[in-house]
Coordinates of C-alpha atoms in Angstrom, one line a residue:
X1 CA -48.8 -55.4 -37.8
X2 CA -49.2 -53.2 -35.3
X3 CA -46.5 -52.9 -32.0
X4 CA -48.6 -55.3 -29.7
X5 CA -48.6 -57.8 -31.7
X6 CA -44.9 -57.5 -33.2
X7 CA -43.8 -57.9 -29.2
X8 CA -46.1 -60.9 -28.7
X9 CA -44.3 -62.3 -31.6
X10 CA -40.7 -61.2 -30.3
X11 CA -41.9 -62.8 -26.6
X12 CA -42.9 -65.7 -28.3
X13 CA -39.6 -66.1 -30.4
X14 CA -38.0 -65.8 -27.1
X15 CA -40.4 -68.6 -25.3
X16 CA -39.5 -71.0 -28.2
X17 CA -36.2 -70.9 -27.2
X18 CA -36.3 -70.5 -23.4
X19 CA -39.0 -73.4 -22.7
X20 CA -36.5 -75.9 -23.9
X21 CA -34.2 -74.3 -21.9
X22 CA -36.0 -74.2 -18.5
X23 CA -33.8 -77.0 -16.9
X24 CA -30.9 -75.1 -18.0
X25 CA -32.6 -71.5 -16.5
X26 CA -33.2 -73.5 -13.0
X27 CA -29.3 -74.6 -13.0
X28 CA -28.1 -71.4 -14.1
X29 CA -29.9 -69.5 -11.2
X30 CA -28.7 -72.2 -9.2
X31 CA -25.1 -71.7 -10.4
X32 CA -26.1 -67.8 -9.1
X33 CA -27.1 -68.5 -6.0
X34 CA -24.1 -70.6 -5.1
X35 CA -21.6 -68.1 -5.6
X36 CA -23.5 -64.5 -4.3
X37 CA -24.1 -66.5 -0.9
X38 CA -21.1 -67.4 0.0
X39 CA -19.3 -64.3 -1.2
X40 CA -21.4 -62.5 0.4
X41 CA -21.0 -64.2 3.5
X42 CA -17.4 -63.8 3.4
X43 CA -18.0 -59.7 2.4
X44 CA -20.2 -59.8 5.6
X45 CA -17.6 -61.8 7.4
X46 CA -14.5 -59.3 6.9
X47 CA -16.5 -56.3 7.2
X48 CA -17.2 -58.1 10.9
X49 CA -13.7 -58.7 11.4
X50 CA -12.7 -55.5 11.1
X51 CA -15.7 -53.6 12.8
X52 CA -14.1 -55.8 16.0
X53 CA -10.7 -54.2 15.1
X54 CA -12.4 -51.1 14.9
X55 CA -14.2 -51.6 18.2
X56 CA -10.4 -52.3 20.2
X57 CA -8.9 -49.4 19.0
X58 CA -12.0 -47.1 19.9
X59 CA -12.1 -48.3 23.6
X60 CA -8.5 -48.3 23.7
X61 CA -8.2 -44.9 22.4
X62 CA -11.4 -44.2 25.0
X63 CA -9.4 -45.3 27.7
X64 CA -6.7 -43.1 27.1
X65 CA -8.7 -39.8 26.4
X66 CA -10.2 -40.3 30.2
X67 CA -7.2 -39.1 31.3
X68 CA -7.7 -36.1 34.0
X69 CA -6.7 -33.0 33.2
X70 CA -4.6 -31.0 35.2
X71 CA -7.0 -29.0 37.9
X72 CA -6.2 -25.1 37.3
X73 CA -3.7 -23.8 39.4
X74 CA -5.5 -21.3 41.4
X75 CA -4.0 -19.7 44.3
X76 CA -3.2 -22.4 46.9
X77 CA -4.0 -25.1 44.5
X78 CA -0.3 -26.4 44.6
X79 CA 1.2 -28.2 47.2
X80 CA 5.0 -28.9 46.6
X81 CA 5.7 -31.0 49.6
X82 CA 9.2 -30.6 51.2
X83 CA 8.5 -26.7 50.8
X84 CA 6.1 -23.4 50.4
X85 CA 4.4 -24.4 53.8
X86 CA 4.4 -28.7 53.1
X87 CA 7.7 -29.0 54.7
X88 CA 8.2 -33.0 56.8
X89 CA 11.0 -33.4 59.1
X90 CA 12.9 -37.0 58.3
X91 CA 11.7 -39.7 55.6
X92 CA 8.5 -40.1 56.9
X93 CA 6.0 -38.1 54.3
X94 CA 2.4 -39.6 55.8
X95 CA 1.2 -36.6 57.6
X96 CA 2.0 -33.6 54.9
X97 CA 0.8 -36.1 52.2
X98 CA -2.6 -36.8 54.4
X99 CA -3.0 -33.0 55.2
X100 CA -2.5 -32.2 51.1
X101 CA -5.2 -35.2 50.4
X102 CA -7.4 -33.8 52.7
X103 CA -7.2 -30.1 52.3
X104 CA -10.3 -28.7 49.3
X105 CA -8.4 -25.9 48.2
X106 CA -5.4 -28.4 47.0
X107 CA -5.8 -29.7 43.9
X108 CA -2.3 -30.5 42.7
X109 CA 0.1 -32.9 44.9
X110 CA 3.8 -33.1 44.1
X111 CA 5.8 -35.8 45.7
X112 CA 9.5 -34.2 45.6
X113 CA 12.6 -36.6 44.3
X114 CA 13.6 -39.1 46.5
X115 CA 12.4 -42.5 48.7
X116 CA 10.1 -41.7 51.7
X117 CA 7.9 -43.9 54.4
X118 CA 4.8 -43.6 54.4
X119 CA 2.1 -44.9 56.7
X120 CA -2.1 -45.4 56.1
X121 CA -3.0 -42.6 54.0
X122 CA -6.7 -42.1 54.1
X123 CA -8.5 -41.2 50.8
X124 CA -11.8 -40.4 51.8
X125 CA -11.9 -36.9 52.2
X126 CA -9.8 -36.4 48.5
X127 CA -11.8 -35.1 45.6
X128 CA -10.5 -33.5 42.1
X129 CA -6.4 -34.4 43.0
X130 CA -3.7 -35.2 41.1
X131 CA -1.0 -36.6 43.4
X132 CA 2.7 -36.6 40.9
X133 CA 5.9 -37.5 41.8
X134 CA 9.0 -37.5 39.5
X135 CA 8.8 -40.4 37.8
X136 CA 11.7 -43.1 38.3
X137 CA 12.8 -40.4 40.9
X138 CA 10.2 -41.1 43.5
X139 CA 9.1 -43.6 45.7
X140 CA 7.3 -44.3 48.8
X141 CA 7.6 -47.2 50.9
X142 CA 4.7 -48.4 52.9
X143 CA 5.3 -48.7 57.0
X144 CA 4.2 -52.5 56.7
X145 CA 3.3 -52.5 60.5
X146 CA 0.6 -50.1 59.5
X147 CA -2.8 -51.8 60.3
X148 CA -4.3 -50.4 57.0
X149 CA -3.5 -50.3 53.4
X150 CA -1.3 -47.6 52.3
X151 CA -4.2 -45.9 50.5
X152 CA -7.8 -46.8 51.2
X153 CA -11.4 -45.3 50.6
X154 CA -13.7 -47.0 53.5
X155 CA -17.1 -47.4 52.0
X156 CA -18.2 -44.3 54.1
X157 CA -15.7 -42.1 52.0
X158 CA -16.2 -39.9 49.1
X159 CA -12.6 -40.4 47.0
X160 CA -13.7 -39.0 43.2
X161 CA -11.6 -38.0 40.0
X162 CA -8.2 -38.6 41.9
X163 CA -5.3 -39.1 39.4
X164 CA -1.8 -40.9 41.0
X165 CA 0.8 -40.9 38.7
X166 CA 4.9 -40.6 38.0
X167 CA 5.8 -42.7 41.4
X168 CA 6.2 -46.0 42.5
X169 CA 5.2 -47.6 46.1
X170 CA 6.7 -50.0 47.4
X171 CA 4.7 -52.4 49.9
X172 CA 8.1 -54.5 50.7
X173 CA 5.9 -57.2 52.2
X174 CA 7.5 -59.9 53.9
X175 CA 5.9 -63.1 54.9
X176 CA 4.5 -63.3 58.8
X177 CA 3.4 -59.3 58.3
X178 CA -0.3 -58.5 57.9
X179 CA -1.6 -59.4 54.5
X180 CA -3.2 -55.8 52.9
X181 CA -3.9 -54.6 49.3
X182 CA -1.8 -51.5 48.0
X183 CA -5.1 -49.6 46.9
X184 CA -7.8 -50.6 48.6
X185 CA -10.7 -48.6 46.8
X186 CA -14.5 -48.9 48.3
X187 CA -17.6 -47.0 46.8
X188 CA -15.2 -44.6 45.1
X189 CA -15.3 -43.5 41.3
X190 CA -12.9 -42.1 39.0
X191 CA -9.5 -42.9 40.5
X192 CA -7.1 -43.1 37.7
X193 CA -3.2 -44.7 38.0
X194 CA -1.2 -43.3 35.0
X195 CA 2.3 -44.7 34.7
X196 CA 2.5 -45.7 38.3
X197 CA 4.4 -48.5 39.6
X198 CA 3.3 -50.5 42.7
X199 CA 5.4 -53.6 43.7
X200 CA 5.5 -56.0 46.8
X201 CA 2.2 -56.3 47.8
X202 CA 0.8 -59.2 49.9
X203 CA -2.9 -59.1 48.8
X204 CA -4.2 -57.1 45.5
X205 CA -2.2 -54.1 43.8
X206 CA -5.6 -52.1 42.8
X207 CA -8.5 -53.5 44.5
X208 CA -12.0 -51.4 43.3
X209 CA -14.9 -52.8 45.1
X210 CA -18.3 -51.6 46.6
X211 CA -20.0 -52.1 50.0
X212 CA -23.9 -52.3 50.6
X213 CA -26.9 -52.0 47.5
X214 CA -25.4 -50.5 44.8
X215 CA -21.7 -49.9 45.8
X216 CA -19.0 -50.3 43.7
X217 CA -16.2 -48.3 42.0
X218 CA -16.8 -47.1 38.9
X219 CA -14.8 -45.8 36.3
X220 CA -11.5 -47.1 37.3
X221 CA -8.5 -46.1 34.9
X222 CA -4.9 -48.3 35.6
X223 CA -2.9 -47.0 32.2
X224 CA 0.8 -47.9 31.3
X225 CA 1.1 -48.4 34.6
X226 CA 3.4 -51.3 36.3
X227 CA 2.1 -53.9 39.3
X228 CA 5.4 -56.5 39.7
X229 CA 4.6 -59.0 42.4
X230 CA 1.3 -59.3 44.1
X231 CA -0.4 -61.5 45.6
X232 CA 2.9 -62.6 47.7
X233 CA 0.8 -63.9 50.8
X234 CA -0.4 -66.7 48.4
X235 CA -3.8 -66.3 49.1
X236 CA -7.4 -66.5 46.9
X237 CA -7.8 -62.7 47.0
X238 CA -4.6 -61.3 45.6
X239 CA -4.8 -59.7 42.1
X240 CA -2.8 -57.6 39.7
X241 CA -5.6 -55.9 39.4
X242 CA -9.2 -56.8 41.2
X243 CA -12.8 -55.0 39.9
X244 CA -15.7 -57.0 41.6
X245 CA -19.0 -55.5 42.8
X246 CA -21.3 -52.7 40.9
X247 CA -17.8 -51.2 39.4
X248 CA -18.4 -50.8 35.8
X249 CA -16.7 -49.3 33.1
X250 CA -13.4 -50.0 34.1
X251 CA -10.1 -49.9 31.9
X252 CA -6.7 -52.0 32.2
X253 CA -4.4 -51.0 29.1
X254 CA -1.2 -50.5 28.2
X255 CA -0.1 -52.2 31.9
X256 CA 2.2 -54.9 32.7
X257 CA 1.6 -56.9 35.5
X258 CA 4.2 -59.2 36.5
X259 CA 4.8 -61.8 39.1
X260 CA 0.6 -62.2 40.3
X261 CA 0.9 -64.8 42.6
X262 CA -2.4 -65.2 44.4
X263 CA -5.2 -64.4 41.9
X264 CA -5.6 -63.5 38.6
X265 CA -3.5 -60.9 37.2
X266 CA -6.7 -59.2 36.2
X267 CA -9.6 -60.0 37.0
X268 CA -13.7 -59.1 37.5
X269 CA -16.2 -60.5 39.6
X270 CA -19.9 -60.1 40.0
X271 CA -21.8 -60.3 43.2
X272 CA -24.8 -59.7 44.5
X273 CA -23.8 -55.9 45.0
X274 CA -23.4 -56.0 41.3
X275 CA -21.4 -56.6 38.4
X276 CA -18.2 -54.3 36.5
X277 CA -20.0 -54.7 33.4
X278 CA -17.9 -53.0 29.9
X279 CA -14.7 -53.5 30.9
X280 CA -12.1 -52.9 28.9
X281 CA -8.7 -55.0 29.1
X282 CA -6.4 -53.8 25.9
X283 CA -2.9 -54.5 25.1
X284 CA -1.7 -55.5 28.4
X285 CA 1.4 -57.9 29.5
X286 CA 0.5 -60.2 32.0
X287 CA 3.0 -62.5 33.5
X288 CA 1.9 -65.2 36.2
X289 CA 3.6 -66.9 39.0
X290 CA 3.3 -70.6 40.2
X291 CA 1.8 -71.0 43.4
X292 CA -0.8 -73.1 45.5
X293 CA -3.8 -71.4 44.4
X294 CA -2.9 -70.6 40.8
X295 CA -5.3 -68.7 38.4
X296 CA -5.4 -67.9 34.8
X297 CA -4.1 -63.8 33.8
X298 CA -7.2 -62.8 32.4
X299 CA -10.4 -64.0 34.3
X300 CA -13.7 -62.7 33.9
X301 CA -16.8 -64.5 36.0
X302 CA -20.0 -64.7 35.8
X303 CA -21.6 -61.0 35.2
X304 CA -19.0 -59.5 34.3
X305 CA -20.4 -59.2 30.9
X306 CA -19.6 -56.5 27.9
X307 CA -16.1 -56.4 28.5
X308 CA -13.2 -56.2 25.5
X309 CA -10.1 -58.5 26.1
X310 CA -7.6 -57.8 23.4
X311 CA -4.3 -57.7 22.4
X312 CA -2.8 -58.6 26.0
X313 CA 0.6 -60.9 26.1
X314 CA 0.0 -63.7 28.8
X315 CA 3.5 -65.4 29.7
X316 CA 2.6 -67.8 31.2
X317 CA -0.9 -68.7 33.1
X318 CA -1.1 -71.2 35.7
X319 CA -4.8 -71.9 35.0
X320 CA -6.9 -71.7 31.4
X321 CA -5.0 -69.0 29.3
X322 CA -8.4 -66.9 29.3
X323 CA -11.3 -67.7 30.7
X324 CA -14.7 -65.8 30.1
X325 CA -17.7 -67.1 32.2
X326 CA -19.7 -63.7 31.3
X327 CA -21.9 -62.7 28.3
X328 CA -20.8 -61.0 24.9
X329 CA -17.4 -60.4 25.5
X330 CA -15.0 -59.9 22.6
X331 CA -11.3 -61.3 23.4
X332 CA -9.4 -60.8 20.5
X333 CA -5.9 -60.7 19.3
X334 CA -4.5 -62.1 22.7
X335 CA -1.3 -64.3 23.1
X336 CA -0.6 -66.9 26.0
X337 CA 3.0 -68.8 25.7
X338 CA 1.7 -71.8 28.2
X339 CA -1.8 -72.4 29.8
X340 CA -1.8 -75.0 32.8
X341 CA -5.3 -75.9 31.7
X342 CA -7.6 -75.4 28.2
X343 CA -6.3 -72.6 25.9
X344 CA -9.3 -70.3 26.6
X345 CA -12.6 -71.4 28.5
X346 CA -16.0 -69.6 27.8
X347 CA -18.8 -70.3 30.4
X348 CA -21.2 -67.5 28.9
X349 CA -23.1 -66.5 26.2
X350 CA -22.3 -64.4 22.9
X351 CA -18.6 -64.3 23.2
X352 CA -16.3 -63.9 20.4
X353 CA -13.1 -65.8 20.5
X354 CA -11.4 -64.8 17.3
X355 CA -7.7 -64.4 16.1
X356 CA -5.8 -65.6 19.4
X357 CA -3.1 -67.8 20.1
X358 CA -2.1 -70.5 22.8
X359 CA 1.0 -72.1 22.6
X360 CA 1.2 -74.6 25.1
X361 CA -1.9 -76.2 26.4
X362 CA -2.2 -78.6 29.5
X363 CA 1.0 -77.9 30.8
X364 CA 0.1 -79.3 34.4
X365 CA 0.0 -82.5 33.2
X366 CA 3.7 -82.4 32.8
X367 CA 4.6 -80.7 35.7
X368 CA 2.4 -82.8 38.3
X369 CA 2.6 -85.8 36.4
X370 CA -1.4 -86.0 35.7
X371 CA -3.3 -87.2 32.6
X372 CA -6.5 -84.6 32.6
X373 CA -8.1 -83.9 29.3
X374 CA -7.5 -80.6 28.5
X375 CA -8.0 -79.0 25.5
X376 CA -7.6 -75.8 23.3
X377 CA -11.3 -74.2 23.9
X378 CA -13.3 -75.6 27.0
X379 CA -17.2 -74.7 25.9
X380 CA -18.9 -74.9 29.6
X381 CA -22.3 -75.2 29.2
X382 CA -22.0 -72.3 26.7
X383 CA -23.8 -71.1 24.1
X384 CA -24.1 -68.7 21.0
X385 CA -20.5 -68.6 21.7
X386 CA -18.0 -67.8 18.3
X387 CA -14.6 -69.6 18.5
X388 CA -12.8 -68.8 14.9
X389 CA -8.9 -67.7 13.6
X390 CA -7.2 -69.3 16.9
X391 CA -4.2 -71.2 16.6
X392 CA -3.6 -73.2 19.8
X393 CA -0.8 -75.7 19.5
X394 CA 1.5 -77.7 22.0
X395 CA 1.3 -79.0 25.3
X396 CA -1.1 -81.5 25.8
X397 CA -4.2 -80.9 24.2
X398 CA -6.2 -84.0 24.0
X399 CA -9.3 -82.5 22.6
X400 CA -9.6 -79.2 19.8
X401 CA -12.7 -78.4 21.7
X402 CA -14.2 -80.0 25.0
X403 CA -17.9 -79.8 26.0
X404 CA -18.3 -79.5 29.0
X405 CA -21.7 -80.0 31.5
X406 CA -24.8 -79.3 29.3
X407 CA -24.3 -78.9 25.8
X408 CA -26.4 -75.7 24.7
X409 CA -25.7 -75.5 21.1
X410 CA -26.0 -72.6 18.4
X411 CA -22.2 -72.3 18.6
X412 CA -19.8 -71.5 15.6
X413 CA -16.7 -73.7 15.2
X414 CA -14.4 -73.4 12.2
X415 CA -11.4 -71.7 10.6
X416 CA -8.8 -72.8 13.3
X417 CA -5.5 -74.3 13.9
X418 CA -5.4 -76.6 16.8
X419 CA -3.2 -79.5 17.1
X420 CA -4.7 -81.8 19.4
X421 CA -4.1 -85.9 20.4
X422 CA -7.1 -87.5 20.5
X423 CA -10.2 -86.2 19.2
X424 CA -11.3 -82.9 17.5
X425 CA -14.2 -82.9 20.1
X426 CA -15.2 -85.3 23.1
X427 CA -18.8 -85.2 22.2
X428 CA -20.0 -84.6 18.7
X429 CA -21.6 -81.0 18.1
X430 CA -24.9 -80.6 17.9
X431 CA -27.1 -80.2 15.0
X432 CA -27.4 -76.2 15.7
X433 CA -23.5 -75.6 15.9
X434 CA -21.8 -74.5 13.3
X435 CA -18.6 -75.7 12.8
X436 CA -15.9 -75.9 10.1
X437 CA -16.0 -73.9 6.4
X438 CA -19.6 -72.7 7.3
X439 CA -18.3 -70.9 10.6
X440 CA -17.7 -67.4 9.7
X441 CA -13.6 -66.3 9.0
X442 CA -13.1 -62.6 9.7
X443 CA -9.8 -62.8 8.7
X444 CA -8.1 -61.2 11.5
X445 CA -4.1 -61.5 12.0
X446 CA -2.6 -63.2 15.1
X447 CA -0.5 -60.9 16.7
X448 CA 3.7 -60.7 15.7
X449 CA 6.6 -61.6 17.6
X450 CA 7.4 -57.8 17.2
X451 CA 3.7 -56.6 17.9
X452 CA 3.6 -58.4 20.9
X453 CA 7.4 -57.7 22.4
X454 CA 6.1 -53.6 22.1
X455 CA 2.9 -54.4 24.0
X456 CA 3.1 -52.0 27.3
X457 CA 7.1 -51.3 27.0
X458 CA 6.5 -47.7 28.1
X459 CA 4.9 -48.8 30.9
X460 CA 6.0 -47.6 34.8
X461 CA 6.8 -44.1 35.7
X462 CA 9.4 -42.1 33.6
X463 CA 12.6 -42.7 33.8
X464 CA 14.8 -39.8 34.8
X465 CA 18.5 -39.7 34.4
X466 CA 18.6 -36.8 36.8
X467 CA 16.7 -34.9 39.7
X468 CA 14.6 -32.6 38.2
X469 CA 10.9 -30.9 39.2
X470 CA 7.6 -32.4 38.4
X471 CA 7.4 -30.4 34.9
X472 CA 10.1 -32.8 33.7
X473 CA 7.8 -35.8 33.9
X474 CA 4.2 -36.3 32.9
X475 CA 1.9 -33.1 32.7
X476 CA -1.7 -33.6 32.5
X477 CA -2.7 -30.8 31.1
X478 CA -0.3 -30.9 28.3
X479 CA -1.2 -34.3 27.6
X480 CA -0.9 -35.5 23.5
X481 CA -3.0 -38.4 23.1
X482 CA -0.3 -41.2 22.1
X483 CA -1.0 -43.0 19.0
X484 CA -3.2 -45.8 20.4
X485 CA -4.2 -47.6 17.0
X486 CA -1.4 -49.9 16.1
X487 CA -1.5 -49.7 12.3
X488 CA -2.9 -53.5 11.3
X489 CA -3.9 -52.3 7.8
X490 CA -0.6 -54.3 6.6
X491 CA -0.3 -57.1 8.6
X492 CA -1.2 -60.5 7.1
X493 CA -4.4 -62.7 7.8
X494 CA -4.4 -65.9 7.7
X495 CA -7.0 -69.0 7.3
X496 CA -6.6 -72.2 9.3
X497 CA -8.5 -75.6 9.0
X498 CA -10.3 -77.3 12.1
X499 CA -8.3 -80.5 12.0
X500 CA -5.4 -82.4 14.0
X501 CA -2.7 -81.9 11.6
X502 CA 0.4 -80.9 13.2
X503 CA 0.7 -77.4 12.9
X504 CA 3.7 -77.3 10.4
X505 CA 1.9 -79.3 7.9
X506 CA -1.1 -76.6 8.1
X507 CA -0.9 -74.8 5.1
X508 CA -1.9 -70.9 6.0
X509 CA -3.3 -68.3 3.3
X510 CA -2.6 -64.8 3.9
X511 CA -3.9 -61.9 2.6
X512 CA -3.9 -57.9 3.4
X513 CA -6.2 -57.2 6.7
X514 CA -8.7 -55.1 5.9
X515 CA -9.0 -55.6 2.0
X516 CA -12.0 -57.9 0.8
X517 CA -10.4 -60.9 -1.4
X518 CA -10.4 -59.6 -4.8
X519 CA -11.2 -63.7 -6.5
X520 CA -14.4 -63.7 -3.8
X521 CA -15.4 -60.2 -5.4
X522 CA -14.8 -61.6 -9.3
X523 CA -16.9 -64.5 -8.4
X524 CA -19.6 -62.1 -6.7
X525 CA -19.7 -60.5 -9.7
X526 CA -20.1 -63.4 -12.0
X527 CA -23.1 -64.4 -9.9
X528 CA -24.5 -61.6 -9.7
X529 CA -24.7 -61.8 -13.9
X530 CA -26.1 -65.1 -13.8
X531 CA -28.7 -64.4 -11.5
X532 CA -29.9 -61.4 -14.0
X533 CA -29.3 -63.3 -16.7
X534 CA -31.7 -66.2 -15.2
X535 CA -34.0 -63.4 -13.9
X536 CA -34.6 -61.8 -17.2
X537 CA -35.1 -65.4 -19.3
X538 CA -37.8 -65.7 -16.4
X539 CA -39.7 -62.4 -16.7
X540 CA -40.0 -63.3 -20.3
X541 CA -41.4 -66.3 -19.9
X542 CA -44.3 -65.0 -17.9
X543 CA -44.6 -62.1 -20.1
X544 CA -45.2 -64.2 -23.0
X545 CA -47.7 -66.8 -20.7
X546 CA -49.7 -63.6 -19.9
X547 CA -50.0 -62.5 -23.1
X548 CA -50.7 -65.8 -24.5
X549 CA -53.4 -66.4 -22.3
X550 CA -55.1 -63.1 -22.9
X551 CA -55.5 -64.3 -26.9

């Protein structure tokens, strides 16, 4: 018998067994299939959740190397006001500081120790400055009979790669004085606020803006830097911090903005000049006010697309908690103690709303006696939009999710914890949303009581016991990067249900962030084996038909 024929036989051994078997075969494959898809899913799922992890610490640690360095001290390149030739007679500091801002040969500013008035201060003729005070030591209170700002770049000026740091101003703005911003920034780029503090400001603290086609202010930095009550006159256009026009790439982080009374306490808009498009808003506290015009802390409109919105501490907002009425923006990790209005509201398209947490939802309805229907995630007329790994609780949430306008579809749904009083959803999702088990989990942790209590506590200028010179406080060219990543590898993930169970009777599964669930692995494995053991009961079967018919 030669060796063609003795494998015919063997394939044909084989067939007489398999062809009673086929059913079997088809169910095993089957069996297969069901368990490499959705491990797979949830391998492809994690690996997600953490590449957005991986995204937040990147820009944040972005944000931070952007930092100026210190200019070199070339001859002349030092001004020391209050001596060497920048001597001022009395408190009043405007003039030396104007003549140090405008003079090209200066390229460091130091503000000596002490409190000092100062009037308009014109920026547009200051390029490649750092102006540094003494931390705690130093402050400068703005001449609020001034007709201008304290510092301002008109749209004619040519402010670039100015750092202010290790001061505070002081506005002291009373009501029935003219309404101004602290930092009113036009068509400038590159001005940088490292551990500033600017309090007491009628309008915006940090307004960066542009004027005719094109303008804006680009690259803005505001790092562990402090803005405590803005927006006092009350007023649409006061902000913690405001970007708006054709102003992109700017960074908020490790700042705490506190008492924003008359806007958002940060916020972007698009206009027809243009948009700030990648902006990046990380590990910020933001605390509102109650006031006539009330807004949310974290507001992003229309065109304001790109940006990352992550680990900021909201407490509380007088509007939604977050709202994002842009394009792919990424807002993860965020906590609000009490929204006014929805948890979060997404307007746009793309955004990822993953791993944040609401506690108190519709809280206006208390406090002004009114029955609106609030709920934990507003969708307006959005689309393509991910909501997953929220846990929104308490207030008066009548719906989990509320469609709003138009519904759009292609949204995914699932793996939350909202506790809502009426209805999961006001209308019923359409048939391409995804919502529930099928949504994808990236199993990414909420963030602690103790994570979000160290959010932006080293923000604000030093603080310094005693006088001392500029050397004892913050040195740009010595800078260390600090340690932006906060270690997550050990923090606990968790996986919620989409239902209206209270949230103590949820029952959460943790596991370690970062690691892929060893059982989904196992079960990966087994499937895997079944499919080859399917695929090779198949490849004999057609061997042996092949053969068969060639007899």
């Amino acid at each position: 018998m030669n060796v063609k024929q003795q494998t015919l036989n063997m394939v044909g051994n084989v067939w007489q067994r398999a062809r009673y078997g086929c059913l079997a075969v088809v169910i095993i494959a089957t069996m297969g299939f069901s368990l490499v898809v959705p491990a797979g899913q949830a391998w492809a799922s994690q690996a997600e959740g953490q590449a957005m992890l991986q995204r937040v610490a990147s820009a944040e640690q972005a944000a931070r190397g952007s930092l100026m360095p210190m200019p070199q001290a070339e001859a002349g390149a030092v001004a020391k006001l209050g001596s060497d030739g920048w001597q001022f007679s009395g408190g009043n500091i405007t003039g030396v500081l104007q003549r140090a801002l405008d003079d090209g040969n200066v390229r460091v500013i130091e503000l000596p120790v002490g409190t000092f008035t100062i009037g308009a201060i014109s920026l547009n003729a200051a390029k490649n400055k750092v102006v540094r005070g003494n931390g705690s030591l130093t402050t400068l209170v703005f001449d609020a009979s001034q007709p201008q700002p304290p510092f301002m770049n008109t749209s004619g000026g040519r402010a670039e790669k100015l750092l202010f740091t290790e001061f505070t101003l002081d506005a002291r703005w009373q009501p029935g004085r003219k309404t101004q911003n602290a930092f009113q920034l036009t068509n400038a780029r590159d001005i940088q606020f490292y551990k500033m503090a600017i309090k007491n400001v009628a309008q915006s603290a940090i307004l960066a803006q542009g004027l005719g086609a094109g303008g804006g202010t680009p690259n803005l930095l505001v790092l562990d830097t402090v803005v405590e009550n803005a927006g006092l006159a009350d007023q649409t256009t006061g902000f913690g911090v405001l970007v708006k026009d054709n102003s992109p790439h700017a960074k908020v982080v490790g700042s705490r903005v506190v008492g924003v009374k008359g806007g958002m306490g940060v916020g972007a808009h698009a206009t027809k000049v243009g948009a700030p498009v990648n902006m990046t808003i990380i590990s910020n506290h933001i605390s509102m006010v109650r006031s006539a015009t009330a807004f949310e802390g974290i507001g992003l409109t229309k065109g304001a697309h790109n940006a990352v919105v992550a680990r900021n501490v909201i407490e509380p907002s007088f509007d939604n908690g977050i709202s994002l009425s842009s394009n792919n923006n990424l807002a993860v990790q965020n906590f609000v103690s009490s929204a006014w209005n929805h948890g979060c509201s997404l307007e746009g398209e793309g955004n990822m709303l993953v791993a944040n947490e609401v506690t108190a939802v519709g809280h206006q309805n208390y406090a002004l006696g009114e029955h609106n229907d609030y709920a934990g995630v507003a969708i307006e007329n959005g689309t393509r939009n991910t909501v997953s790994g929220n846990k929104i609780t308490g207030g008066d949430m009548v719906y989990a999710v509320k469609f709003n306008q138009a519904q759009r579809g292609s949204n995914k749904i699932g793996h939350n914890q909202f506790a809502w009083n009426k209805a999961e959803f006001n209308k019923k999702p359409l048939a391409s949303d995804v919502v529930g088990d099928s949504a994808p989990d990236y199993h990414i942790a909420l963030l602690s009581a103790d994570q979000r209590a160290a959010i932006a506590s080293n923000a604000g200028p030093t603080q310094v016991a005693t006088p001392g010179t500029p050397d004892s406080t913050y040195k740009p060219d010595e800078k260390k990067k600090e340690d932006t990543k906060k270690k997550d590898d050990k923090k606990k993930s968790r996986s919620h249900d989409d239902n209206g169970v209270a949230p103590q009777q949820h029952q959460q599964q943790s596991q370690d962030q970062g690691a892929f669930d060893p059982s989904r692995l196992i079960w990966l494995a087994v499937g895997i084996i079944v499919l080859i053991i399917a695929g090779g009961s198949l490849i004999a079967l057609f061997i042996y038909y092949r053969m068969r018919k060639r007899q």
